[in-house]
Amino acid sequence: MALVPMRLLLDHAAENDFGIPAFNVNNLEQVIAIMQAADAVDSPVIIQASRGARKYAGEAFLRHLILGAVESYPHIPIAMHLDHGNEPATCYTAMRNGFSSVMMDGSLEPDGKSPASYEYNCTVTREVVDVAHAMGVSVEGELGCLGSLETGEGGQENDPGPGGALSHGRLLTDPDQAEEFVAKTGVDALAVAIGTSHGAYKFSKKPEDEILRMDLIIELHKRLPDTHIVMHGSSSVPAELVQVVNDNGGEIVNAYGVPVEEIQLGIKHGVRKVNVDTDNRLAITGAIRAALNDDKSNFDPRHYLKPAIAEMRRVCESRYQAFGCAGQGGKVKQVSTHVFAATY
Ligand code: G3H
Ligand code: 13P
Ligand code: ZN
């Protein structure tokens, strides 16, 4: 089945009441870990690359990493998605490089830092939808800015650190505006702001209702039952992964993420794509630190990269299971309207 538009996978997820983790990649090892996990549990796959990843690996390497995944696992449906496209031009270069899905994040200005106006967001998102849909590519839009309801600070794209003070109005997706935004732009999926942010330091304690607004997801799904909701900043930051990093010389303190049960609640209410990057970063870093400590004389990179793949694979498998997509990979049916035309 190979590369498919993300919309095909999200439609299938909605019809069968499950959610799909979208894992970020920057390198070969991460792609291998995701594909091994998906193969082991028969899950559809969403791989995503940020602008930072495209800068790190380069367009050609990323393109060929996708090709490698597709060729090695032809039975697994894979969507390749651009994470946080900052302006239409970025989305177009991703499409040219074979991505089957793009995010036009018009909640922020192209600098990825300053909140943008609603009107700007509608205009750029609509423009990208028009072009992408003509090519069979799916589009995710975002309404509301990611950030902490505890501190009132927005997180910047590609940077979990504070991005300046924002009102709760900005940090929460407005349901009336969401209805209008979806109608005006025609997006396939809508990323929402409910108090999550990128990175390991999302909350100062296990989050409760007032700082993680799952009720807003429930309201948005009632208003927009046919829209696929996306949760960003959805790493769970498991204490055991943090512990391995810290036991091996790392320093990560007071890190709290989004509990898996909260994501499962979201999935019951229309969440179909769940963005996870940080948990895999923690798994990889912990494994590498532990392997280097275990055998200080070994300088073969495979000595520490093999356990890194294994630990990331464990995280991916566990999210595939928890979000209900295990066993669904083989059930995705490619229909003619969804055939993705891009060629390599
Ligand atoms: O958007 C946030 C993701 O975790 C990607 O982060 O831009 O550092 O690759 P990155
Ligand atoms: P985490 O930092 O919680 O993994 O979020 C990743 C993300 O939202 C990528 O867009
Ligand atoms: Zn994100």
GROMACS .gro file of C-alpha atoms in nm, residues 203-336:
model
  134
  203PHE     CA    1   0.312   2.090   3.366
  204SER     CA    2   0.454   2.140   3.716
  205LYS     CA    3   0.257   1.840   3.845
  206LYS     CA    4   0.030   1.564   3.715
  207PRO     CA    5  -0.221   1.772   3.518
  208GLU     CA    6  -0.579   1.817   3.633
  209ASP     CA    7  -0.884   1.961   3.456
  210GLU     CA    8  -0.800   2.328   3.480
  211ILE     CA    9  -0.456   2.299   3.320
  212LEU     CA   10  -0.534   2.024   3.069
  213ARG     CA   11  -0.871   2.113   2.918
  214MET     CA   12  -0.997   1.779   2.790
  215ASP     CA   13  -1.350   1.921   2.830
  216LEU     CA   14  -1.270   2.153   2.540
  217ILE     CA   15  -1.194   1.852   2.318
  218ILE     CA   16  -1.534   1.708   2.411
  219GLU     CA   17  -1.703   2.038   2.322
  220LEU     CA   18  -1.511   2.073   1.994
  221HIS     CA   19  -1.601   1.720   1.890
  222LYS     CA   20  -1.970   1.789   1.961
  223ARG     CA   21  -1.954   2.097   1.740
  224LEU     CA   22  -1.738   1.936   1.469
  225PRO     CA   23  -1.818   1.563   1.472
  226ASP     CA   24  -1.671   1.510   1.125
  227THR     CA   25  -1.341   1.690   1.187
  228HIS     CA   26  -1.034   1.490   1.287
  229ILE     CA   27  -0.888   1.649   1.601
  230VAL     CA   28  -0.510   1.656   1.653
  231MET     CA   29  -0.342   1.676   1.994
  232HIS     CA   30   0.007   1.829   1.985
  233GLY     CA   31   0.250   1.819   2.275
  234SER     CA   32   0.116   1.478   2.370
  235SER     CA   33   0.418   1.300   2.508
  236SER     CA   34   0.342   1.142   2.843
  237VAL     CA   35   0.696   1.188   2.980
  238PRO     CA   36   0.696   0.854   3.168
  239ALA     CA   37   0.884   0.872   3.498
  240GLU     CA   38   1.071   0.550   3.417
  241LEU     CA   39   1.221   0.698   3.098
  242VAL     CA   40   1.326   1.012   3.285
  243GLN     CA   41   1.477   0.790   3.556
  244VAL     CA   42   1.702   0.605   3.307
  245VAL     CA   43   1.832   0.937   3.173
  246ASN     CA   44   1.896   1.070   3.525
  247ASP     CA   45   2.047   0.743   3.651
  248ASN     CA   46   2.303   0.775   3.375
  249GLY     CA   47   2.419   1.129   3.429
  250GLY     CA   48   2.124   1.328   3.288
  251GLU     CA   49   1.944   1.612   3.467
  252ILE     CA   50   1.573   1.626   3.396
  253VAL     CA   51   1.370   1.746   3.692
  254ASN     CA   52   1.001   1.819   3.748
  255ALA     CA   53   0.899   1.697   3.405
  256TYR     CA   54   0.531   1.609   3.360
  257GLY     CA   55   0.350   1.512   3.041
  258VAL     CA   56   0.002   1.422   2.924
  259PRO     CA   57  -0.114   1.099   3.090
  260VAL     CA   58  -0.202   0.823   2.842
  261GLU     CA   59  -0.553   0.795   3.000
  262GLU     CA   60  -0.624   1.158   2.907
  263ILE     CA   61  -0.524   1.087   2.546
  264GLN     CA   62  -0.750   0.781   2.550
  265LEU     CA   63  -1.034   1.006   2.668
  266GLY     CA   64  -0.957   1.239   2.378
  267ILE     CA   65  -0.967   0.947   2.134
  268LYS     CA   66  -1.322   0.869   2.257
  269HIS     CA   67  -1.408   1.227   2.158
  270GLY     CA   68  -1.268   1.274   1.810
  271VAL     CA   69  -0.888   1.285   1.857
  272ARG     CA   70  -0.742   1.091   1.563
  273LYS     CA   71  -0.379   1.210   1.550
  274VAL     CA   72  -0.158   1.231   1.858
  275ASN     CA   73   0.182   1.399   1.823
  276VAL     CA   74   0.464   1.231   2.015
  277ASP     CA   75   0.829   1.330   1.990
  278THR     CA   76   0.966   1.392   2.341
  279ASP     CA   77   0.896   1.039   2.474
  280ASN     CA   78   1.105   0.892   2.195
  281ARG     CA   79   1.381   1.144   2.256
  282LEU     CA   80   1.385   1.040   2.623
  283ALA     CA   81   1.392   0.669   2.534
  284ILE     CA   82   1.680   0.715   2.289
  285THR     CA   83   1.885   0.939   2.517
  286GLY     CA   84   1.840   0.710   2.818
  287ALA     CA   85   1.942   0.404   2.616
  288ILE     CA   86   2.249   0.574   2.473
  289ARG     CA   87   2.362   0.707   2.810
  290ALA     CA   88   2.314   0.363   2.968
  291ALA     CA   89   2.500   0.180   2.690
  292LEU     CA   90   2.794   0.422   2.703
  293ASN     CA   91   2.813   0.383   3.081
  294ASP     CA   92   2.787   0.004   3.060
  295ASP     CA   93   3.090  -0.038   2.837
  296LYS     CA   94   3.321   0.262   2.841
  297SER     CA   95   3.571   0.101   2.609
  298ASN     CA   96   3.327   0.037   2.322
  299PHE     CA   97   3.331   0.302   2.050
  300ASP     CA   98   3.120   0.130   1.784
  301PRO     CA   99   2.812   0.355   1.734
  302ARG     CA  100   2.599   0.043   1.688
  303HIS     CA  101   2.677  -0.046   2.049
  304TYR     CA  102   2.459   0.242   2.168
  305LEU     CA  103   2.230   0.294   1.866
  306LYS     CA  104   2.091  -0.061   1.870
  307PRO     CA  105   1.955  -0.025   2.225
  308ALA     CA  106   1.832   0.323   2.130
  309ILE     CA  107   1.625   0.172   1.847
  310ALA     CA  108   1.498  -0.100   2.079
  311GLU     CA  109   1.387   0.146   2.349
  312MET     CA  110   1.217   0.380   2.101
  313ARG     CA  111   1.045   0.081   1.943
  314ARG     CA  112   0.912  -0.014   2.288
  315VAL     CA  113   0.761   0.334   2.332
  316CYS     CA  114   0.608   0.326   1.982
  317GLU     CA  115   0.456  -0.019   2.033
  318SER     CA  116   0.309   0.086   2.363
  319ARG     CA  117   0.145   0.398   2.208
  320TYR     CA  118   0.013   0.193   1.912
  321GLN     CA  119  -0.148  -0.043   2.163
  322ALA     CA  120  -0.279   0.229   2.395
  323PHE     CA  121  -0.432   0.439   2.117
  324GLY     CA  122  -0.612   0.139   1.965
  325CYS     CA  123  -0.437   0.121   1.630
  326ALA     CA  124  -0.270  -0.216   1.679
  327GLY     CA  125  -0.429  -0.465   1.440
  328GLN     CA  126  -0.558  -0.189   1.210
  329GLY     CA  127  -0.275  -0.161   0.957
  330GLY     CA  128  -0.396  -0.444   0.736
  331LYS     CA  129  -0.756  -0.321   0.751
  332VAL     CA  130  -0.693   0.016   0.586
  333LYS     CA  131  -0.850   0.010   0.242
  334GLN     CA  132  -0.706   0.232  -0.026
  335VAL     CA  133  -0.989   0.368  -0.241
  336SER     CA  134  -0.937   0.540  -0.574
   0.00000   0.00000   0.00000
